[in-house]
Amino acid sequence: MEQDSSLRAVGWARSLPISSGVKAARDWTREHLTALGWSRTAPDLVDSVVLAVSELVTNAHVHAHSNAQLILTWDRECLHVTVHDASTRLPEQRHFGDEALGGRGLLLVDALADGWRAHRCPRGKDVTACFQPPAPVQPGASGDG
């Protein structure tokens, strides 16, 4: 029986100590999205993913007081952005007044991603957001006759 050798998914992982800050996570993510060609084909989506990564890594560092493991997995349908931290406490959306300086990270992730979820793991939790790129425009699909 012949096996299908076509690529099904690709992924990258990086550990981010609290001391490294979120800039390293943003830069690293942008590099990988550029390698996928998204900086050229979907620059707004790249900005959304990078902002969501920033929020999720910040949450791991600030709220979980933990290093973060950032995992990007592209399966040709969805870019799964997972941030793991050492706290088993699941994130919750909070409601703050207009004057509050923080607390809107999950609201941003919810607005930017096509979906997100969180689940406990044996040594902490994972928060995963899914980003689907826009469908490529097919020649002649613009509706022009």
Short mmCIF file of C-alpha atoms in Angstrom, two decimals:
data_model
loop_
_atom_site.label_atom_id
_atom_site.label_comp_id
_atom_site.label_asym_id
_atom_site.label_seq_id
_atom_site.Cartn_x
_atom_site.Cartn_y
_atom_site.Cartn_z
CA MET A 1 0.00 0.00 0.00
CA GLU A 2 1.44 3.37 -1.02
CA GLN A 3 1.45 6.09 1.61
CA ASP A 4 0.47 9.65 0.85
CA SER A 5 3.57 11.73 1.51
CA SER A 6 1.92 15.13 1.09
CA LEU A 7 2.41 17.61 3.90
CA ARG A 8 -0.60 17.71 6.23
CA ALA A 9 0.58 20.20 8.84
CA VAL A 10 3.60 22.19 9.88
CA GLY A 11 4.35 23.58 13.29
CA TRP A 12 6.80 25.58 15.33
CA ALA A 13 7.29 25.89 19.08
CA ARG A 14 9.20 28.27 21.28
CA SER A 15 9.63 28.67 25.02
CA LEU A 16 9.31 32.25 26.25
CA PRO A 17 10.63 32.98 29.75
CA ILE A 18 8.97 35.82 31.60
CA SER A 19 12.20 37.80 31.22
CA SER A 20 12.07 37.67 27.40
CA GLY A 21 8.92 39.80 27.14
CA VAL A 22 6.28 39.55 24.45
CA LYS A 23 8.29 41.33 21.76
CA ALA A 24 10.23 38.11 21.13
CA ALA A 25 6.93 36.25 20.70
CA ARG A 26 5.59 38.85 18.26
CA ASP A 27 8.78 38.94 16.18
CA TRP A 28 9.06 35.14 16.10
CA THR A 29 5.42 34.76 15.05
CA ARG A 30 5.73 37.39 12.33
CA GLU A 31 8.79 35.59 10.91
CA HIS A 32 6.89 32.32 10.59
CA LEU A 33 3.83 33.96 9.04
CA THR A 34 6.14 35.66 6.54
CA ALA A 35 7.62 32.24 5.72
CA LEU A 36 4.07 31.04 4.99
CA GLY A 37 3.64 33.98 2.59
CA TRP A 38 0.94 35.61 4.67
CA SER A 39 2.72 38.97 4.97
CA ARG A 40 2.17 39.32 1.24
CA THR A 41 -1.24 37.64 0.85
CA ALA A 42 -2.96 38.51 4.14
CA PRO A 43 -1.11 41.34 5.95
CA ASP A 44 -4.14 42.30 8.06
CA LEU A 45 -4.44 38.71 9.27
CA VAL A 46 -0.75 38.70 10.19
CA ASP A 47 -1.33 41.80 12.32
CA SER A 48 -4.32 40.12 14.00
CA VAL A 49 -2.36 36.96 14.78
CA VAL A 50 0.60 38.93 16.14
CA LEU A 51 -1.69 41.01 18.38
CA ALA A 52 -3.42 37.87 19.67
CA VAL A 53 -0.04 36.25 20.39
CA SER A 54 0.97 39.37 22.30
CA GLU A 55 -2.18 39.20 24.44
CA LEU A 56 -1.96 35.46 25.13
CA VAL A 57 1.73 35.53 26.06
CA THR A 58 1.13 38.59 28.25
CA ASN A 59 -1.66 36.71 30.03
CA ALA A 60 0.67 33.76 30.68
CA HIS A 61 3.37 36.01 32.10
CA VAL A 62 1.18 38.41 34.09
CA HIS A 63 -1.74 36.31 35.30
CA ALA A 64 -0.16 32.86 35.51
CA HIS A 65 3.24 34.24 36.64
CA SER A 66 4.67 31.62 34.31
CA ASN A 67 6.95 31.10 31.38
CA ALA A 68 4.99 30.56 28.19
CA GLN A 69 5.30 27.98 25.47
CA LEU A 70 4.09 29.32 22.14
CA ILE A 71 3.11 26.79 19.50
CA LEU A 72 2.03 27.64 15.96
CA THR A 73 0.46 24.86 13.90
CA TRP A 74 -0.69 25.37 10.30
CA ASP A 75 -2.85 22.57 8.89
CA ARG A 76 -3.80 24.34 5.63
CA GLU A 77 -7.21 25.26 7.02
CA CYS A 78 -6.40 27.01 10.28
CA LEU A 79 -3.39 28.48 11.99
CA HIS A 80 -3.67 27.23 15.57
CA VAL A 81 -1.91 29.57 18.00
CA THR A 82 -1.45 27.86 21.35
CA VAL A 83 0.05 29.39 24.47
CA HIS A 84 0.72 27.05 27.38
CA ASP A 85 1.43 28.25 30.92
CA ALA A 86 1.85 26.63 34.32
CA SER A 87 -1.45 27.77 35.87
CA THR A 88 -4.47 25.45 35.82
CA ARG A 89 -6.81 28.41 36.28
CA LEU A 90 -8.76 28.88 33.06
CA PRO A 91 -8.95 32.40 31.66
CA GLU A 92 -12.18 34.30 31.98
CA GLN A 93 -13.37 37.38 30.23
CA ARG A 94 -13.69 40.23 32.67
CA HIS A 95 -15.79 43.32 32.33
CA PHE A 96 -14.10 46.59 33.20
CA GLY A 97 -15.17 50.18 33.03
CA ASP A 98 -14.06 52.47 30.23
CA GLU A 99 -11.29 53.90 32.42
CA ALA A 100 -9.59 50.54 33.13
CA LEU A 101 -6.07 50.24 31.73
CA GLY A 102 -6.12 46.47 31.18
CA GLY A 103 -8.24 43.36 31.25
CA ARG A 104 -9.32 43.29 27.62
CA GLY A 105 -6.91 40.68 26.27
CA LEU A 106 -9.46 37.92 25.79
CA LEU A 107 -11.96 40.35 24.31
CA LEU A 108 -9.32 41.19 21.70
CA VAL A 109 -8.50 37.54 21.03
CA ASP A 110 -12.22 36.79 20.70
CA ALA A 111 -12.62 39.64 18.20
CA LEU A 112 -9.51 38.77 16.17
CA ALA A 113 -9.64 34.97 15.99
CA ASP A 114 -12.13 32.75 14.21
CA GLY A 115 -12.46 30.89 17.50
CA TRP A 116 -10.60 30.14 20.70
CA ARG A 117 -10.72 27.70 23.57
CA ALA A 118 -8.89 26.92 26.78
CA HIS A 119 -8.36 23.63 28.55
CA ARG A 120 -6.46 22.34 31.54
CA CYS A 121 -3.45 20.09 31.07
CA PRO A 122 -1.59 17.99 33.63
CA ARG A 123 0.92 20.83 34.15
CA GLY A 124 -1.10 23.95 33.46
CA LYS A 125 -3.37 25.04 30.66
CA ASP A 126 -3.43 25.69 26.94
CA VAL A 127 -5.23 28.59 25.31
CA THR A 128 -5.62 28.06 21.56
CA ALA A 129 -6.92 30.52 18.97
CA CYS A 130 -7.70 29.59 15.37
CA PHE A 131 -7.09 31.91 12.44
CA GLN A 132 -8.35 31.04 8.96
CA PRO A 133 -6.76 32.88 6.06
CA PRO A 134 -8.97 34.39 3.39
CA ALA A 135 -9.64 32.11 0.46
CA PRO A 136 -7.35 32.81 -2.50
CA VAL A 137 -9.05 34.76 -5.23
CA GLN A 138 -9.59 32.58 -8.28
CA PRO A 139 -9.03 34.14 -11.71
CA GLY A 140 -12.35 35.25 -13.16
CA ALA A 141 -14.11 34.95 -9.79
CA SER A 142 -14.63 38.67 -9.35
CA GLY A 143 -17.99 38.56 -11.06
CA ASP A 144 -16.80 40.57 -14.03
CA GLY A 145 -18.28 39.19 -17.20
#
